Amino acid sequence: MKIETRQEEALILGAETTSFGLNLKDPSVFVQMLLNLYKQPIESVVRECGSNAIDANVESGTDQPVVIGIEGDNFFVRDFGLGLSPDFMNDGYCTIGYSTKRDADILIGGYGMGRVSPLAYTNQYWVNTVHQGMSYEYLIFLDGNTIKQTLLKSEPTDDPSGTTVTVRIKKNERQRWVNAISQQCAYFDKAIINVGTPKTVEVTFDELVKTSNIYSDIAHIVFGCVYYPIDWHIFQDWEFLADLKVGIHIGINEGLVPNPGRESYILNDSAKELLISKFKQISESLWQECDTYLKDLSTQK
């Protein structure tokens, strides 16, 4: 996702300027801030890991669908991308904020933080990746206030390239994960959702709205392919649209900006204008449909 930066002119009156920096000698505060980004850890893990898998498939150009689901006591996401090389795991993966997606309009990610979202839910998770004929298994874990990774196993393999992220589900929380998968993956078109019986996500899209065969809710936003609710109390004049139970589509390059945790979006004036413009377009489309229907009725007895 291409991330827009705000740069405005500033008037400096005869003073030296010093740039802010990050104290990386003691990253504990930064790590705690990162892990506290997510108010809904389960939904965030599904969204972030699923989005990363979708991006990996897009980057590789594969036709193989992403698989997201539950197996035993584990949540898992499987992509068929190029896999993660040891160099990337030791450098890029372990660098919070590192991302190759910031200038890409066709990719969902961009902040470089979602890959460690499982640590907001639990203290460890597993990454199994196949890259150039080698299979690697990593454990990503919290050691106090430090995030670490260790290579558990590596061996040659004939398995196809790709990456699987696995998170252990806590006791009595399976249904919460099932619900989160249905909601957060509703618009991952062609993905296979496996929470018992495998089901392929089918998304219908007509430029203004999207519908999904695995989830239905009062009208909401679909930002690219990511689900976001709408606070209809803020848009009371348009609340009649809520009963449509569709996803109002907003393209990644249309100017909506997610918060760093991507659990919501920044609702500034430009975002409100964008949403209202979408509401108007949908209303006009509905009016035209009703008008056509009524004209057709008038020709019948």
Short mmCIF file of C-alpha atoms in Angstrom, two decimals:
data_model
loop_
_atom_site.label_atom_id
_atom_site.label_comp_id
_atom_site.label_asym_id
_atom_site.label_seq_id
_atom_site.Cartn_x
_atom_site.Cartn_y
_atom_site.Cartn_z
CA MET A 1 0.00 0.00 0.00
CA LYS A 2 1.42 3.35 -0.97
CA ILE A 3 1.66 5.44 2.18
CA GLU A 4 1.17 9.17 1.79
CA THR A 5 3.39 11.44 3.89
CA ARG A 6 2.39 14.89 4.99
CA GLN A 7 4.92 17.62 4.30
CA GLU A 8 3.98 21.23 4.84
CA GLU A 9 6.05 24.39 4.75
CA ALA A 10 7.25 25.64 8.12
CA LEU A 11 8.68 29.01 9.09
CA ILE A 12 11.81 28.71 11.21
CA LEU A 13 12.80 31.92 12.97
CA GLY A 14 16.54 31.99 13.65
CA ALA A 15 16.83 28.68 15.49
CA GLU A 16 18.78 25.52 14.91
CA THR A 17 16.74 22.46 13.94
CA THR A 18 17.26 18.96 15.32
CA SER A 19 15.60 15.85 13.93
CA PHE A 20 13.91 13.41 16.29
CA GLY A 21 15.37 9.90 16.48
CA LEU A 22 14.62 6.51 18.01
CA ASN A 23 16.43 5.09 21.02
CA LEU A 24 17.09 1.60 19.74
CA LYS A 25 19.60 0.78 22.51
CA ASP A 26 16.59 0.11 24.74
CA PRO A 27 13.71 -0.94 22.46
CA SER A 28 11.50 -2.23 25.28
CA VAL A 29 9.19 0.81 25.30
CA PHE A 30 8.88 0.68 21.53
CA VAL A 31 8.08 -3.05 21.64
CA GLN A 32 5.36 -2.54 24.25
CA MET A 33 3.83 0.29 22.22
CA LEU A 34 3.86 -1.97 19.17
CA LEU A 35 2.17 -4.89 20.92
CA ASN A 36 -0.42 -2.58 22.48
CA LEU A 37 -1.47 -1.27 19.06
CA TYR A 38 -4.16 -3.92 18.82
CA LYS A 39 -7.35 -3.64 20.85
CA GLN A 40 -8.71 -6.75 19.13
CA PRO A 41 -5.70 -9.11 18.95
CA ILE A 42 -7.49 -12.09 17.40
CA GLU A 43 -9.07 -10.09 14.57
CA SER A 44 -5.75 -8.29 14.03
CA VAL A 45 -3.76 -11.52 13.75
CA VAL A 46 -6.20 -12.86 11.16
CA ARG A 47 -6.20 -9.59 9.20
CA GLU A 48 -2.45 -8.96 9.27
CA CYS A 49 -1.29 -12.52 8.60
CA GLY A 50 -3.98 -13.00 5.96
CA SER A 51 -3.10 -9.71 4.24
CA ASN A 52 0.59 -10.63 4.19
CA ALA A 53 -0.28 -13.97 2.59
CA ILE A 54 -2.41 -12.29 -0.08
CA ASP A 55 0.46 -9.89 -0.82
CA ALA A 56 2.95 -12.78 -1.06
CA ASN A 57 0.76 -14.51 -3.62
CA VAL A 58 0.34 -11.31 -5.64
CA GLU A 59 4.10 -10.66 -5.65
CA SER A 60 4.84 -14.18 -6.90
CA GLY A 61 2.07 -14.19 -9.53
CA THR A 62 0.82 -17.61 -8.43
CA ASP A 63 -2.69 -18.90 -9.12
CA GLN A 64 -2.66 -21.01 -5.96
CA PRO A 65 -5.15 -19.66 -3.39
CA VAL A 66 -4.17 -18.61 0.10
CA VAL A 67 -5.42 -21.04 2.77
CA ILE A 68 -6.58 -19.67 6.14
CA GLY A 69 -8.08 -21.73 8.90
CA ILE A 70 -7.84 -23.79 12.07
CA GLU A 71 -6.16 -27.15 12.43
CA GLY A 72 -6.32 -28.80 15.83
CA ASP A 73 -5.50 -26.09 18.37
CA ASN A 74 -3.74 -23.87 15.85
CA PHE A 75 -4.69 -20.97 13.61
CA PHE A 76 -2.71 -20.99 10.38
CA VAL A 77 -2.24 -18.98 7.19
CA ARG A 78 -0.58 -20.56 4.16
CA ASP A 79 0.58 -18.66 1.07
CA PHE A 80 2.28 -19.85 -2.11
CA GLY A 81 4.62 -16.95 -2.60
CA LEU A 82 8.37 -17.08 -3.13
CA GLY A 83 9.13 -17.98 0.47
CA LEU A 84 11.42 -16.14 2.86
CA SER A 85 15.18 -16.44 2.43
CA PRO A 86 17.48 -16.81 5.48
CA ASP A 87 18.96 -13.39 4.69
CA PHE A 88 15.52 -11.79 4.77
CA MET A 89 14.56 -13.59 7.99
CA ASN A 90 17.75 -12.37 9.70
CA ASP A 91 17.49 -8.83 8.37
CA GLY A 92 14.17 -7.60 6.94
CA TYR A 93 11.84 -9.79 9.00
CA CYS A 94 13.62 -8.87 12.22
CA THR A 95 13.52 -5.14 11.47
CA ILE A 96 10.27 -3.59 12.72
CA GLY A 97 9.03 -1.09 10.18
CA TYR A 98 10.88 -2.69 7.24
CA SER A 99 8.54 -3.11 4.27
CA THR A 100 8.87 -3.61 0.52
CA LYS A 101 5.23 -2.54 -0.02
CA ARG A 102 5.17 1.19 0.71
CA ASP A 103 5.25 2.28 -2.93
CA ALA A 104 2.99 -0.47 -4.28
CA ASP A 105 -0.66 0.34 -5.01
CA ILE A 106 -1.59 -3.31 -5.58
CA LEU A 107 -0.38 -4.57 -2.19
CA ILE A 108 -2.23 -4.31 1.12
CA GLY A 109 0.63 -3.95 3.60
CA GLY A 110 3.06 -1.10 4.04
CA TYR A 111 3.77 -0.35 7.69
CA GLY A 112 6.11 -3.30 8.31
CA MET A 113 4.60 -4.18 11.70
CA GLY A 114 1.81 -6.66 10.98
CA ARG A 115 4.11 -9.68 10.84
CA VAL A 116 4.61 -9.57 14.63
CA SER A 117 0.90 -9.03 15.38
CA PRO A 118 0.59 -12.61 16.80
CA LEU A 119 2.72 -11.46 19.74
CA ALA A 120 -0.12 -9.14 20.78
CA TYR A 121 -2.13 -12.33 21.39
CA THR A 122 0.48 -14.81 22.63
CA ASN A 123 4.18 -14.93 23.42
CA GLN A 124 5.29 -17.06 20.47
CA TYR A 125 4.35 -18.23 16.99
CA TRP A 126 5.91 -20.28 14.20
CA VAL A 127 6.97 -19.44 10.64
CA ASN A 128 7.54 -22.34 8.24
CA THR A 129 8.84 -21.23 4.87
CA VAL A 130 10.06 -22.93 1.70
CA HIS A 131 12.53 -20.95 -0.39
CA GLN A 132 14.49 -22.23 -3.38
CA GLY A 133 14.16 -25.89 -2.44
CA MET A 134 14.94 -25.47 1.26
CA SER A 135 12.47 -25.70 4.14
CA TYR A 136 13.02 -23.54 7.25
CA GLU A 137 11.15 -23.54 10.55
CA TYR A 138 11.46 -20.48 12.80
CA LEU A 139 10.14 -19.68 16.26
CA ILE A 140 9.30 -16.02 16.83
CA PHE A 141 8.96 -15.25 20.53
CA LEU A 142 8.99 -12.63 23.27
CA ASP A 143 11.96 -12.70 25.62
CA GLY A 144 11.01 -10.15 28.23
CA ASN A 145 10.57 -6.91 26.27
CA THR A 146 12.57 -8.15 23.29
CA ILE A 147 11.28 -9.89 20.17
CA LYS A 148 13.54 -12.70 18.99
CA GLN A 149 13.56 -15.38 16.34
CA THR A 150 15.44 -18.65 16.21
CA LEU A 151 15.90 -21.19 13.43
CA LEU A 152 14.59 -24.55 14.66
CA LYS A 153 15.16 -26.65 11.55
CA SER A 154 16.30 -26.46 7.93
CA GLU A 155 16.34 -29.20 5.31
CA PRO A 156 15.98 -29.78 1.55
CA THR A 157 12.40 -30.29 0.34
CA ASP A 158 10.34 -30.91 -2.77
CA ASP A 159 7.43 -28.90 -1.36
CA PRO A 160 6.34 -25.82 -3.31
CA SER A 161 7.61 -22.43 -2.17
CA GLY A 162 5.54 -20.39 0.26
CA THR A 163 5.12 -19.57 3.91
CA THR A 164 2.90 -20.82 6.73
CA VAL A 165 2.35 -18.81 9.92
CA THR A 166 0.98 -20.79 12.88
CA VAL A 167 -0.46 -19.40 16.13
CA ARG A 168 -1.55 -21.58 19.06
CA ILE A 169 -5.17 -20.89 20.09
CA LYS A 170 -5.79 -20.36 23.78
CA LYS A 171 -8.22 -22.61 25.64
CA ASN A 172 -11.95 -22.00 24.95
CA GLU A 173 -11.26 -19.34 22.27
CA ARG A 174 -11.77 -21.40 19.13
CA GLN A 175 -15.18 -19.88 18.31
CA ARG A 176 -13.77 -16.36 18.59
CA TRP A 177 -11.17 -17.31 16.00
CA VAL A 178 -13.83 -18.85 13.74
CA ASN A 179 -15.87 -15.63 13.90
CA ALA A 180 -12.81 -13.46 13.28
CA ILE A 181 -11.78 -15.52 10.25
CA SER A 182 -15.26 -15.20 8.71
CA GLN A 183 -15.29 -11.43 9.17
CA GLN A 184 -11.69 -10.49 8.43
CA CYS A 185 -11.28 -12.84 5.44
CA ALA A 186 -14.69 -12.15 3.91
CA TYR A 187 -13.22 -10.27 0.94
CA PHE A 188 -10.06 -12.30 0.34
CA ASP A 189 -11.42 -13.42 -3.02
CA LYS A 190 -10.60 -17.03 -3.98
CA ALA A 191 -8.94 -17.71 -0.61
CA ILE A 192 -9.80 -21.07 0.95
CA ILE A 193 -11.24 -20.82 4.46
CA ASN A 194 -10.91 -24.04 6.44
CA VAL A 195 -12.55 -24.05 9.85
CA GLY A 196 -14.08 -27.51 9.45
CA THR A 197 -15.25 -27.84 5.85
CA PRO A 198 -13.05 -25.96 3.35
CA LYS A 199 -14.89 -23.15 1.58
CA THR A 200 -13.69 -20.83 -1.18
CA VAL A 201 -14.36 -17.12 -0.71
CA GLU A 202 -16.47 -15.70 -3.53
CA VAL A 203 -16.74 -11.92 -3.83
CA THR A 204 -19.24 -10.12 -6.05
CA PHE A 205 -18.11 -6.64 -7.10
CA ASP A 206 -19.97 -3.96 -9.09
CA GLU A 207 -17.55 -0.98 -8.67
CA LEU A 208 -19.50 0.53 -5.75
CA VAL A 209 -20.15 -2.39 -3.44
CA LYS A 210 -18.86 -5.87 -2.68
CA THR A 211 -20.70 -8.87 -1.25
CA SER A 212 -19.20 -12.04 0.20
CA ASN A 213 -20.49 -15.59 0.41
CA ILE A 214 -19.01 -16.18 3.88
CA TYR A 215 -20.00 -13.07 5.82
CA SER A 216 -22.84 -10.55 5.98
CA ASP A 217 -23.12 -7.49 8.21
CA ILE A 218 -24.68 -4.03 8.20
CA ALA A 219 -23.07 -1.87 5.52
CA HIS A 220 -19.34 -1.57 6.09
CA ILE A 221 -16.16 -0.53 4.29
CA VAL A 222 -14.02 -2.82 2.19
CA PHE A 223 -10.67 -1.06 1.85
CA GLY A 224 -9.05 -3.01 -0.97
CA CYS A 225 -10.05 -6.37 0.47
CA VAL A 226 -9.95 -5.54 4.20
CA TYR A 227 -13.13 -5.26 6.29
CA TYR A 228 -13.74 -2.11 8.36
CA PRO A 229 -16.94 -1.14 10.23
CA ILE A 230 -18.61 2.25 9.76
CA ASP A 231 -19.61 4.37 12.76
CA TRP A 232 -23.10 5.27 11.54
CA HIS A 233 -23.59 7.67 14.45
CA ILE A 234 -21.15 9.98 12.67
CA PHE A 235 -23.06 9.64 9.38
CA GLN A 236 -26.63 9.77 10.67
CA ASP A 237 -27.94 11.41 7.49
CA TRP A 238 -26.88 8.30 5.59
CA GLU A 239 -27.74 5.66 8.17
CA PHE A 240 -30.55 4.32 5.96
CA LEU A 241 -27.80 2.69 3.88
CA ALA A 242 -26.67 0.53 6.82
CA ASP A 243 -29.44 -2.01 6.18
CA LEU A 244 -28.04 -2.83 2.73
CA LYS A 245 -25.60 -5.33 4.30
CA VAL A 246 -22.91 -4.81 1.67
CA GLY A 247 -19.27 -3.77 1.65
CA ILE A 248 -18.73 -0.25 0.33
CA HIS A 249 -15.62 -0.54 -1.79
CA ILE A 250 -12.74 1.92 -1.41
CA GLY A 251 -9.64 1.38 -3.53
CA ILE A 252 -6.21 1.33 -1.94
CA ASN A 253 -5.20 4.44 -3.89
CA GLU A 254 -8.33 6.50 -3.11
CA GLY A 255 -6.84 8.25 -0.08
CA LEU A 256 -8.24 6.40 2.93
CA VAL A 257 -5.45 5.92 5.50
CA PRO A 258 -5.53 3.08 8.06
CA ASN A 259 -4.20 3.62 11.56
CA PRO A 260 -0.81 1.97 12.21
CA GLY A 261 -2.53 -1.03 13.79
CA ARG A 262 -4.93 -1.12 10.80
CA GLU A 263 -7.85 -1.95 13.09
CA SER A 264 -9.53 1.24 11.90
CA TYR A 265 -8.92 4.17 9.58
CA ILE A 266 -8.14 7.83 10.18
CA LEU A 267 -11.50 9.61 10.04
CA ASN A 268 -10.33 13.12 9.10
CA ASP A 269 -12.20 15.61 6.91
CA SER A 270 -10.93 14.12 3.65
CA ALA A 271 -11.95 10.62 4.77
CA LYS A 272 -15.44 11.87 5.65
CA GLU A 273 -15.74 13.53 2.25
CA LEU A 274 -14.63 10.32 0.55
CA LEU A 275 -17.18 8.21 2.43
CA ILE A 276 -20.00 10.67 1.81
CA SER A 277 -19.18 10.68 -1.90
CA LYS A 278 -19.51 6.88 -1.85
CA PHE A 279 -22.82 7.13 0.02
CA LYS A 280 -24.11 9.58 -2.61
CA GLN A 281 -23.09 7.30 -5.48
CA ILE A 282 -24.83 4.33 -3.89
CA SER A 283 -27.97 6.38 -3.20
CA GLU A 284 -28.09 7.60 -6.79
CA SER A 285 -27.66 4.04 -8.04
CA LEU A 286 -30.49 2.85 -5.79
CA TRP A 287 -32.73 5.67 -6.99
CA GLN A 288 -32.09 4.76 -10.62
CA GLU A 289 -32.91 1.11 -9.92
CA CYS A 290 -36.14 2.09 -8.16
CA ASP A 291 -37.09 4.49 -10.96
CA THR A 292 -36.54 1.80 -13.58
CA TYR A 293 -38.55 -0.69 -11.54
CA LEU A 294 -41.46 1.72 -11.09
CA LYS A 295 -41.53 2.59 -14.79
CA ASP A 296 -41.64 -1.10 -15.59
CA LEU A 297 -44.57 -1.55 -13.19
CA SER A 298 -46.50 1.25 -14.89
CA THR A 299 -46.52 -0.69 -18.17
CA GLN A 300 -48.18 -3.70 -16.56
CA LYS A 301 -51.82 -4.18 -15.52
#
